[in-house]
Short mmCIF file of C-alpha atoms and ligand atoms in Angstrom, two decimals:
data_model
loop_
_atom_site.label_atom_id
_atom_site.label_comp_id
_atom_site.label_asym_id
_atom_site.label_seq_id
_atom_site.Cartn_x
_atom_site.Cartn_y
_atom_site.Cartn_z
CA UNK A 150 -25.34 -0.39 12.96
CA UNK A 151 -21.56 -1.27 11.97
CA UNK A 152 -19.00 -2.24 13.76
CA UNK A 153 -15.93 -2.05 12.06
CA UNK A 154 -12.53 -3.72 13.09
CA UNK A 155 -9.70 -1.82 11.21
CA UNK A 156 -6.31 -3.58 11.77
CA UNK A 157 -3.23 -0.96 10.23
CA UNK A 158 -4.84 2.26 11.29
CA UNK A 159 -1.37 3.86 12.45
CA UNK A 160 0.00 3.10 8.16
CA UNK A 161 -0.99 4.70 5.38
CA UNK A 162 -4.01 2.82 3.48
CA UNK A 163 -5.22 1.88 7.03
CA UNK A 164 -4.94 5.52 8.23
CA UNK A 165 -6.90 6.80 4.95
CA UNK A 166 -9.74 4.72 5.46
CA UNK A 167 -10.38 5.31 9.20
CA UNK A 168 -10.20 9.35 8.28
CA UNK A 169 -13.19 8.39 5.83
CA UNK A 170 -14.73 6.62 8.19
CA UNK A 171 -14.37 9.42 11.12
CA UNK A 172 -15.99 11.76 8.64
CA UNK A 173 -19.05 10.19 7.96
CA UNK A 174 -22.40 11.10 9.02
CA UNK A 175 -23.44 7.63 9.75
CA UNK A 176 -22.99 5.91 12.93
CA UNK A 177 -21.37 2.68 12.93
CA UNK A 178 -18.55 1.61 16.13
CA UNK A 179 -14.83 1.44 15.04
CA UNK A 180 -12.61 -1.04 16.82
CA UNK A 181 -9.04 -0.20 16.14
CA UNK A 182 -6.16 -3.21 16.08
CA UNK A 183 -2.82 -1.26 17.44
CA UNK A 184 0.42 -2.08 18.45
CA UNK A 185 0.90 -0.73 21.68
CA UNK A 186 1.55 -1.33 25.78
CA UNK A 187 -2.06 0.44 26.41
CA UNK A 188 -5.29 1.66 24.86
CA UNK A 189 -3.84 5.24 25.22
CA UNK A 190 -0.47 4.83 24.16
CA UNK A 191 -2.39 3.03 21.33
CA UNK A 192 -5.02 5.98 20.94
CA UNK A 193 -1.93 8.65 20.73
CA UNK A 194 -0.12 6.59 17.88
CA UNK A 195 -3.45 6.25 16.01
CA UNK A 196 -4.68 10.07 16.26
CA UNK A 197 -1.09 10.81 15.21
CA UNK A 198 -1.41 9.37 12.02
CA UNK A 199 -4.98 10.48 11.19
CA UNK A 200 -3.32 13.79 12.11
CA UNK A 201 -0.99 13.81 8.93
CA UNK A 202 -4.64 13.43 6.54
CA UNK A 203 -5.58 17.02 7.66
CA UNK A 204 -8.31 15.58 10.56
CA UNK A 205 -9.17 18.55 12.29
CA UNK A 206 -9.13 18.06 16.64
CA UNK A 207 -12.63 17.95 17.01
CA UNK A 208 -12.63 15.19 13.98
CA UNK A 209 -9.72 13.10 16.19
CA UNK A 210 -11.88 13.57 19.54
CA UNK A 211 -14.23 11.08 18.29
CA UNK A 212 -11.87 8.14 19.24
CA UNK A 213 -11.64 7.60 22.54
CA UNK A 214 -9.73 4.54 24.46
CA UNK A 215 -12.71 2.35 24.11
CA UNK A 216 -12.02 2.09 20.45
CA UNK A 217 -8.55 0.75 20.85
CA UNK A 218 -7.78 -3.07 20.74
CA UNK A 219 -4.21 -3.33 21.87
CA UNK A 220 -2.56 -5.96 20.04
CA UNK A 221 0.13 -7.44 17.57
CA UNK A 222 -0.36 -9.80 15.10
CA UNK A 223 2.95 -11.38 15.43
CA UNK A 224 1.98 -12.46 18.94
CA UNK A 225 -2.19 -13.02 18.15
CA UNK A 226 -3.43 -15.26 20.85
CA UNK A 227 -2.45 -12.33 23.34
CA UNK A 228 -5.67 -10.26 21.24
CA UNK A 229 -7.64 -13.08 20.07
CA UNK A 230 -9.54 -14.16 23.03
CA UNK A 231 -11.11 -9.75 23.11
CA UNK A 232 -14.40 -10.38 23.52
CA UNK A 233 -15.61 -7.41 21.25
CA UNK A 234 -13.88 -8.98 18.54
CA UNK A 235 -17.50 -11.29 18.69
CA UNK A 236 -19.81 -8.00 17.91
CA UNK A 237 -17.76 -6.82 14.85
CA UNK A 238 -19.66 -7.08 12.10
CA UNK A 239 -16.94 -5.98 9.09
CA UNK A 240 -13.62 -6.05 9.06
CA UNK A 241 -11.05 -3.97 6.99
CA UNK A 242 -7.78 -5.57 7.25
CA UNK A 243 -4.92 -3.31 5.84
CA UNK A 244 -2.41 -4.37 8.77
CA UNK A 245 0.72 -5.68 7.26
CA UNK A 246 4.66 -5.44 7.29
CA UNK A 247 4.49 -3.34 4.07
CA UNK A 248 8.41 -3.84 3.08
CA UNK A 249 10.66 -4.66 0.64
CA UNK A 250 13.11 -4.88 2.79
CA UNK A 251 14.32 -8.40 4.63
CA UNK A 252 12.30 -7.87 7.76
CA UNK A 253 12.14 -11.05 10.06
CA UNK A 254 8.55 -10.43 10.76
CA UNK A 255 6.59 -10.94 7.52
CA UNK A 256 5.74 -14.22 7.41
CA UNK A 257 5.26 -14.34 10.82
CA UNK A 258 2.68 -11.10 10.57
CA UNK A 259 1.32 -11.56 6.91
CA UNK A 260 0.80 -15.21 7.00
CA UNK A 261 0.56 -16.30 10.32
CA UNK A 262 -0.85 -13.80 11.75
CA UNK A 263 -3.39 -12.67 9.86
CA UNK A 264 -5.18 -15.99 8.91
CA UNK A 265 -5.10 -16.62 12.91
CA UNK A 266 -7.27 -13.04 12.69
CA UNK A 267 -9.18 -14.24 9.96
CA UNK A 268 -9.87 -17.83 11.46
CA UNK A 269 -11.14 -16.11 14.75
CA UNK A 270 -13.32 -13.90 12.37
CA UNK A 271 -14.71 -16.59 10.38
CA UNK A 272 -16.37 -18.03 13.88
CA UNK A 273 -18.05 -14.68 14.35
CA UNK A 274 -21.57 -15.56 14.33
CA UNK A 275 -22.52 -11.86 13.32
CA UNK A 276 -19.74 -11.20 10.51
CA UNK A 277 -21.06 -9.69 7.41
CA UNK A 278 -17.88 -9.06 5.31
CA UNK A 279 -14.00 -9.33 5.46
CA UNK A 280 -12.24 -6.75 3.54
CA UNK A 281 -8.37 -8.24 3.27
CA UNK A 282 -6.23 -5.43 1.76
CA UNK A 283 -3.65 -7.79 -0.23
CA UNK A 284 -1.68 -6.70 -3.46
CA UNK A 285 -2.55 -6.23 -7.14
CA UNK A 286 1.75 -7.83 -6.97
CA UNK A 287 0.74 -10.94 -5.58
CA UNK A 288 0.20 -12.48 -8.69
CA UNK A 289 3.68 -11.89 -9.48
CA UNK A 290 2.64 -10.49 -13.49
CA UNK A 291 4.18 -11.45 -16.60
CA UNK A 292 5.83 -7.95 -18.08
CA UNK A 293 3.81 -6.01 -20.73
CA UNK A 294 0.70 -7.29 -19.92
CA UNK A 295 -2.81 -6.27 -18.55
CA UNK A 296 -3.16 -8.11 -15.47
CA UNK A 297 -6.46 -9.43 -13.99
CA UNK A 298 -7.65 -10.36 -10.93
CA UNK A 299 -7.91 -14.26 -11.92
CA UNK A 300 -4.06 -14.67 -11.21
CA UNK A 301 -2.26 -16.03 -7.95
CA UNK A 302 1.22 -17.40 -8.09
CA UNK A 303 2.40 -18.66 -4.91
CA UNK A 304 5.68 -20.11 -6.15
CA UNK A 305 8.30 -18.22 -4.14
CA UNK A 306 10.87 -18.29 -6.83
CA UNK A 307 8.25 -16.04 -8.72
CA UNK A 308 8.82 -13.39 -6.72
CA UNK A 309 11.54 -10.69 -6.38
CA UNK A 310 11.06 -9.55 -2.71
CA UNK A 311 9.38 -11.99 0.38
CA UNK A 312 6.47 -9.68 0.76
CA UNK A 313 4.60 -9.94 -2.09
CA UNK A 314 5.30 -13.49 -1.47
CA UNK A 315 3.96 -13.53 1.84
CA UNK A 316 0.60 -11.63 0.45
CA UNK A 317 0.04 -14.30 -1.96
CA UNK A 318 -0.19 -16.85 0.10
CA UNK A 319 -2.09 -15.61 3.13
CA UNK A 320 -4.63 -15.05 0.03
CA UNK A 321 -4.70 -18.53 -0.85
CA UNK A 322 -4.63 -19.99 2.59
CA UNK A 323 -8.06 -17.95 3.26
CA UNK A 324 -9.68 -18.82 0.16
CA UNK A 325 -8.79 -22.91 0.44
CA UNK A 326 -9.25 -23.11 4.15
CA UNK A 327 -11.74 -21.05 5.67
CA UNK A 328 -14.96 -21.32 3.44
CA UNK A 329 -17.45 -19.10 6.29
CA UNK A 330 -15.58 -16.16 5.61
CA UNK A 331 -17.51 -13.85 4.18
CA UNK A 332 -14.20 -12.82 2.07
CA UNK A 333 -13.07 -9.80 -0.44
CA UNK A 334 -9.59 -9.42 -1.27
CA UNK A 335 -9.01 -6.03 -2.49
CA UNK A 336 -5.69 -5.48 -4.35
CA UNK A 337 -4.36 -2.24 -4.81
CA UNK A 338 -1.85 -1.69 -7.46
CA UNK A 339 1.09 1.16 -6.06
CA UNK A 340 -0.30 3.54 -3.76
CA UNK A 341 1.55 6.68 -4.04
CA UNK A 342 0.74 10.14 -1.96
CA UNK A 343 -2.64 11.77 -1.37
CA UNK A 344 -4.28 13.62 -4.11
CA UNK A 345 -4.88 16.68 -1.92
CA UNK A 346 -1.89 16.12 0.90
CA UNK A 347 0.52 14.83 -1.60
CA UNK A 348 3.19 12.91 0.23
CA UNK A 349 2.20 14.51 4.28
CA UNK A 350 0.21 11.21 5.06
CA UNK A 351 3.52 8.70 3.99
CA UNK A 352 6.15 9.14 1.08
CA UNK A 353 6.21 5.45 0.55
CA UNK A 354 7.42 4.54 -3.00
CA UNK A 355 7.38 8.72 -4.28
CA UNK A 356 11.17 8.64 -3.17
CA UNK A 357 12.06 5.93 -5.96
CA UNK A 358 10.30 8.29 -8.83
CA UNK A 359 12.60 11.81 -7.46
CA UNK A 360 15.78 9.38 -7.28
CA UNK A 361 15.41 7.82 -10.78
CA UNK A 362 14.72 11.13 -12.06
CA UNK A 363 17.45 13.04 -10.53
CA UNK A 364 19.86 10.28 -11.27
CA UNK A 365 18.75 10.49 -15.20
CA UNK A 366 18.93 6.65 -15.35
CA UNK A 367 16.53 3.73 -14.00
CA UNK A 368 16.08 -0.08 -14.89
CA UNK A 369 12.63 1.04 -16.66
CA UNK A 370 12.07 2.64 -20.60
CA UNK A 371 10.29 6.24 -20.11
CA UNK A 372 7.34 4.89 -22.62
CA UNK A 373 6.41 1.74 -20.45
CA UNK A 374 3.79 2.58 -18.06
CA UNK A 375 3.13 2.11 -14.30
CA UNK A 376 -0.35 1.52 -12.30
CA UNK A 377 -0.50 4.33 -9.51
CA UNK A 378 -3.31 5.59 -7.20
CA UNK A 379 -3.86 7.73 -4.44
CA UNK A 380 -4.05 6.55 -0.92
CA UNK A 381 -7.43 8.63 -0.51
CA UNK A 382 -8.78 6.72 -4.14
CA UNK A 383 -7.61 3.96 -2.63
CA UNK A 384 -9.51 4.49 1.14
CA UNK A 385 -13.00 5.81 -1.32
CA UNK A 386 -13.00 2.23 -3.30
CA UNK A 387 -12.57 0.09 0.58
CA UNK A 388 -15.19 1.97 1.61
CA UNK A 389 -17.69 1.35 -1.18
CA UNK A 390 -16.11 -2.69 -0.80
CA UNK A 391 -17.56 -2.13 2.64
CA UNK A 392 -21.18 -1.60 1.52
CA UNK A 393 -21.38 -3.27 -1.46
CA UNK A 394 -23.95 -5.88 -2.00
CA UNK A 395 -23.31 -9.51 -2.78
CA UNK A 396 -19.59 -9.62 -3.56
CA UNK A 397 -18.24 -12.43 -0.97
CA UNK A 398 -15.14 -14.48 -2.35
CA UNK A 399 -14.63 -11.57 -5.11
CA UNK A 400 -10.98 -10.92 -5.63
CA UNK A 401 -10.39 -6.50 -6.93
CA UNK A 402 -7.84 -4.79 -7.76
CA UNK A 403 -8.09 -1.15 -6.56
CA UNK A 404 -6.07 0.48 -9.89
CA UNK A 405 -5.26 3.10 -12.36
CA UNK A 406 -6.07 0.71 -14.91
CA UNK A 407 -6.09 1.56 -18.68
CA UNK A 408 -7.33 5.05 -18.80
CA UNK A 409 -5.40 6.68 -15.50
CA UNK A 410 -2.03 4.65 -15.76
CA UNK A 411 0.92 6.84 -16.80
CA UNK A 412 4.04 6.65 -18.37
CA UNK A 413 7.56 7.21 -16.97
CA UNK A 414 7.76 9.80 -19.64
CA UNK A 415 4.46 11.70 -18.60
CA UNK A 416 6.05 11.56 -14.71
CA UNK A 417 9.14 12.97 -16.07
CA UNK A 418 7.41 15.93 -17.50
CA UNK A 419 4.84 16.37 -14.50
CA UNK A 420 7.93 16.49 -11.65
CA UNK A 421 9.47 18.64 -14.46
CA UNK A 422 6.84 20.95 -13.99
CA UNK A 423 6.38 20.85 -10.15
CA UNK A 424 9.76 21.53 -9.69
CA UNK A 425 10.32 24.07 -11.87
CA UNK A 426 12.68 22.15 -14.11
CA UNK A 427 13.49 21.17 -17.40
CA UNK A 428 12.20 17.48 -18.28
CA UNK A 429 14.91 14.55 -18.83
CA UNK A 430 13.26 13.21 -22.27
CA UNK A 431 16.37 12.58 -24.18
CA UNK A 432 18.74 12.91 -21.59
CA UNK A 433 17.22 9.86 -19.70
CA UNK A 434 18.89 6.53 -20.00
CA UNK A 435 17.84 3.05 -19.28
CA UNK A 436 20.71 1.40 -17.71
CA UNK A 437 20.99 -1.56 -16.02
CA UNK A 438 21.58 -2.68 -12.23
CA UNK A 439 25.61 -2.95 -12.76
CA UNK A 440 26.00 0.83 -14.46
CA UNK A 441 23.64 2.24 -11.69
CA UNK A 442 26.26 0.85 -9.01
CA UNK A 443 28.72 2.83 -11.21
CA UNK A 444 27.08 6.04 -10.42
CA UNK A 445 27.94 5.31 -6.76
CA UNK A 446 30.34 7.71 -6.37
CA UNK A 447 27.21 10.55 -7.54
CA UNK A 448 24.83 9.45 -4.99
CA UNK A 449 25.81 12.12 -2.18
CA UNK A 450 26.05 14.91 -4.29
CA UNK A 451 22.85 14.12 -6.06
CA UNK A 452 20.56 12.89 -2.81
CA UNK A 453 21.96 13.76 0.65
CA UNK A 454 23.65 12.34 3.05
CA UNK A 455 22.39 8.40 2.50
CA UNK A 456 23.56 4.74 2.85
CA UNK A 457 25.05 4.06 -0.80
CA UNK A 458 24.62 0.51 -0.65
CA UNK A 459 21.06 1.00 0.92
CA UNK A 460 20.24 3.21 -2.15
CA UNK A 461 21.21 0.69 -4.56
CA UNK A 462 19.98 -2.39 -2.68
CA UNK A 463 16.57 -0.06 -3.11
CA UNK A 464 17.34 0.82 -6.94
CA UNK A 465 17.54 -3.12 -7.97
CA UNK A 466 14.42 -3.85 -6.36
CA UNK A 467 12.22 -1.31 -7.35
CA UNK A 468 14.47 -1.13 -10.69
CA UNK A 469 12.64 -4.75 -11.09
CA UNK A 470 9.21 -3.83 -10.71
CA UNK A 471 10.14 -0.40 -12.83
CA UNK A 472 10.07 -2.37 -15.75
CA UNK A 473 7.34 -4.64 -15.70
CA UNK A 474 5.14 -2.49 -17.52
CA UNK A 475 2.00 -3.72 -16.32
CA UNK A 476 -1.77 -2.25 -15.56
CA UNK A 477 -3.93 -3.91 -13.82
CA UNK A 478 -7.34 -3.86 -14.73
CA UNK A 479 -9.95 -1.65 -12.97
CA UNK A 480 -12.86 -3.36 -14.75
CA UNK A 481 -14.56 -4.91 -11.67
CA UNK A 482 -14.18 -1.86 -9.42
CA UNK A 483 -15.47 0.15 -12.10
CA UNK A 484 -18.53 -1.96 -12.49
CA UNK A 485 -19.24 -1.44 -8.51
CA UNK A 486 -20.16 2.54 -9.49
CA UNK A 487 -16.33 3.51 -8.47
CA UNK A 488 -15.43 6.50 -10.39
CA UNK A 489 -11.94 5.98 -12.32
CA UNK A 490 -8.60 6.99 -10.56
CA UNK A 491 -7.19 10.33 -11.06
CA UNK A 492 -3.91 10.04 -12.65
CA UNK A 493 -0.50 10.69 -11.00
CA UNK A 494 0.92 13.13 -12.43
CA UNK A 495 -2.58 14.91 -11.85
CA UNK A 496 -1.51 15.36 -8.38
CA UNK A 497 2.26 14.88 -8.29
CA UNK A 498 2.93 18.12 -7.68
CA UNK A 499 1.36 18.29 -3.96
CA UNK A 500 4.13 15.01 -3.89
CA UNK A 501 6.80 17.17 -4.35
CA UNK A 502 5.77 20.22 -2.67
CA UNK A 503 5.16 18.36 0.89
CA UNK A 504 8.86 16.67 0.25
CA UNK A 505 10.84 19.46 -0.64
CA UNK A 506 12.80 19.65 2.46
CA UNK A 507 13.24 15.72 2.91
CA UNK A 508 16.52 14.03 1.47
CA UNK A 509 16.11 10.83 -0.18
CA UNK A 510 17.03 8.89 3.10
CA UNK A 511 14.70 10.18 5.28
CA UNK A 512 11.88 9.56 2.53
CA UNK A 513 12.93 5.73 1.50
CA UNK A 514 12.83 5.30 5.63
CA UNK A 515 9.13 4.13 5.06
CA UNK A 516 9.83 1.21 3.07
CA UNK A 517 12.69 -0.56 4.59
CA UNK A 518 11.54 -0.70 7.97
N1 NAP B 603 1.25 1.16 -0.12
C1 NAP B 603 1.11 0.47 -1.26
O1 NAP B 603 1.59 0.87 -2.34
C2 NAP B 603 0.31 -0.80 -1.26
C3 NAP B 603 0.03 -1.38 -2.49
C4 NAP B 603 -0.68 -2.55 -2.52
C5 NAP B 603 -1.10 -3.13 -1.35
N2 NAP B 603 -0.80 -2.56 -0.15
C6 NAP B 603 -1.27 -3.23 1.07
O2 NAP B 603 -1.97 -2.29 1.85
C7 NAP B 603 -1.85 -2.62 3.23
C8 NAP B 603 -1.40 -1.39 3.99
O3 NAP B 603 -0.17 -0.95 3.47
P1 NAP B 603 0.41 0.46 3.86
O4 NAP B 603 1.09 1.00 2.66
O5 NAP B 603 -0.66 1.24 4.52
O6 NAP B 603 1.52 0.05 4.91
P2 NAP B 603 2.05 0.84 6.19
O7 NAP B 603 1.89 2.29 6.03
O8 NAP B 603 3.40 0.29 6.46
O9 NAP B 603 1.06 0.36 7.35
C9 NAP B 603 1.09 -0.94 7.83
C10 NAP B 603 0.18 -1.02 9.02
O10 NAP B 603 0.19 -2.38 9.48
C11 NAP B 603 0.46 -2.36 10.87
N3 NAP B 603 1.19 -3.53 11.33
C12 NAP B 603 2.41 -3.94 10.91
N4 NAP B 603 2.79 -5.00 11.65
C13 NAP B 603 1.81 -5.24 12.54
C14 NAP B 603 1.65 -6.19 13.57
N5 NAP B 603 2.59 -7.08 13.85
N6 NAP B 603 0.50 -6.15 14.30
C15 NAP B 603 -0.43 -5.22 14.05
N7 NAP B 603 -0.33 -4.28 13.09
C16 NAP B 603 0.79 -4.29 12.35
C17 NAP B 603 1.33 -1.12 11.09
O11 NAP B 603 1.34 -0.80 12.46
P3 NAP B 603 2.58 -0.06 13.16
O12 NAP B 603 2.31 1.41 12.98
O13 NAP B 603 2.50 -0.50 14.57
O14 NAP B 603 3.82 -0.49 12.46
C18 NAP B 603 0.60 -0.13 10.20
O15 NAP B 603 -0.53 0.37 10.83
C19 NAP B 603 -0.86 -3.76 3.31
O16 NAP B 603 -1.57 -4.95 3.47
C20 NAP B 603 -0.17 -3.75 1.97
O17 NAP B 603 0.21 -5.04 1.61
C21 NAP B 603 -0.10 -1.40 -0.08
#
């Protein structure tokens, strides 16, 4: 039988994959890594989240204290030392400070942190498999191309925000230095919504489509394409990366790839659609970063109440990766017997349905904590 330590259970891809788990018929023994004072407080913010995924009571009754493991990985050695960290058998490490945003923590909590968790785990006698949930951005891609997994840039100047940054290296660190581990890195592309609960689970990133599109102007063309997949695709390929046989040390994205990447274009016409609007097409305009500050002075009218210089400070940064107009390749998961993606804009409307009634600053919240 498994026993499963999940680290991120209280976020979004972390959260997905524990609801899969919860569901199946199969018994296995989830340890859950949570910040919090006490295994209940700890129990309450996990059940919380797996709330927002539909889980039905009796579903949530299945955790119970026992499966908490109180602890932060900024401050590890207060964790480390839990003695039924030595009976885990897989681990699924989706724990991270997920921001764009200038947070002090991230290296401390995406570097440090997590290779202390994964040195501890590499001394676990019984340890079949690692799962660490990195980023298909951590290879900081060259624009217009099809990425694969064989690329790692750990140059900081190659990156536009810390994160992505911080991701890259932790990856590096594990491979070079601890050899036992019986390591995947899976690297999802942009997770974005649920294809059944749309945006109820998180709204991360599905703010930055409604704002560009609203606004009529972004940093991006409407014909160059963008790699999105659901957080419940997303939760279906960890799990198979949980069970699959004789993979150690391989590197996956977790993608749209070729076939279920979009365009901006096809997301303009799909939010079109949900919303019961006209599309942009011609009336869009690529602009850059200095005429978007220019349409300051629109920002209330168009999203809410909201920090202008918070908005734009989130326009140049995801205006960046906008425009990279890359896909990264789905190949290897594909190979494992993962079904392809659906697309986006196959379940963008459940996106905008669960976010009518949210202005843009509530939404972007997420992703500048
Ligand atoms: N979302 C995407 O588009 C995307 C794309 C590619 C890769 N990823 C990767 O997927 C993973 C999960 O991302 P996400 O979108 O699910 O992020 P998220 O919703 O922000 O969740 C992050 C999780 O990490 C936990 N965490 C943060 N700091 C911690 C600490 N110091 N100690 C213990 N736990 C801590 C959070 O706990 P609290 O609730 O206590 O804050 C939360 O459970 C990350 O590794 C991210 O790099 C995400």
């Amino acid at each position: 039988m498994k026993t499963i330590l999940i680290t991120g259970a209280t976020g979004f891809l972390g959260g997905a994959v524990t609801v899969n788990l919860l569901k199946k018929e199969e018994a296995h023994t989830l340890l859950l890594l949570v910040r919090s004072r006490s295994a209940e407080e700890g129990l309450a913010r996990v059940r919380a989240n797996l709330a927002k995924f539909g889980l039905s009571a009796q579903q949530l009754a299945q955790l119970t204290p026992e499966n908490i493991l109180s602890g932060d990985l900024a401050a590890p050695a207060q964790f480390l030392d839990d003695a039924r960290l030595d009976s885990v058998t897989h681990v699924l490490n989706c724990a991270a400070v997920a921001s764009f945003g200038n947070n002090p923590l991230i290296w401390k909590v995406n570097v440090e942190g997590t290779f202390r968790l994964a040195s501890r785990m590499s001394r676990v006698a019984g340890l079949q498999r690692f799962i660490h949930v990195g980023t298909a951005m951590s290879c900081a891609p060259q624009a217009n191309t099809l990425v694969t997994e064989n690329e790692l840039d750990t140059l900081r100047d190659q990156h536009i925000v810390e994160y992505t940054w911080s991701k890259a290296t932790v990856e590096k660190m594990m491979l070079e230095s601890l050899p036992t581990l019986p390591l995947v890195i899976a690297r999802p592309s942009i997770v974005v919504g649920h294809s059944r609960h749309g945006c109820s689970p998180s709204p991360s990133i599905f703010w930055v489509f409604r704002m560009a599109l609203a606004l009529g102007e972004f940093m991006c063309e409407l014909e160059d394409r963008i790699d999105v997949v659901p957080v419940d695709y997303c939760a279906d390929a960890l799990e198979l990366l949980l069970n699959a046989e004789q993979i150690e040390k391989t590197i996956i994205h977790i993608s749209a790839g070729e076939n279920s990447s979009v365009t901006f274009a096809e997301i303009d016409r799909a939010m079109a659609r949900a919303s019961g609007q006209l599309p942009l097409g011609d009336r869009y305009q690529k602009v850059n970063y200095r005429q978007l500050s220019e349409s300051k002075s629109r920002f209330p009218a168009l999203f809410g109440p909201c920090n202008e210089r918070i908005v734009l400070r989130a326009m140049k940064l995801y205006g960046h990766f906008s425009r990279l107009n890359v896909v990264f390749s789905n190949e290897k998961l594909l190979a494992l017997g993962m079904p392809p993606s659906s697309k986006f804009t196959d379940y963008l409307h459940h996106c905008v349905a669960s976010t009518r009634d949210a202005t843009l600053a509530e939404l972007m919240e997420v992703d500048f904590k």
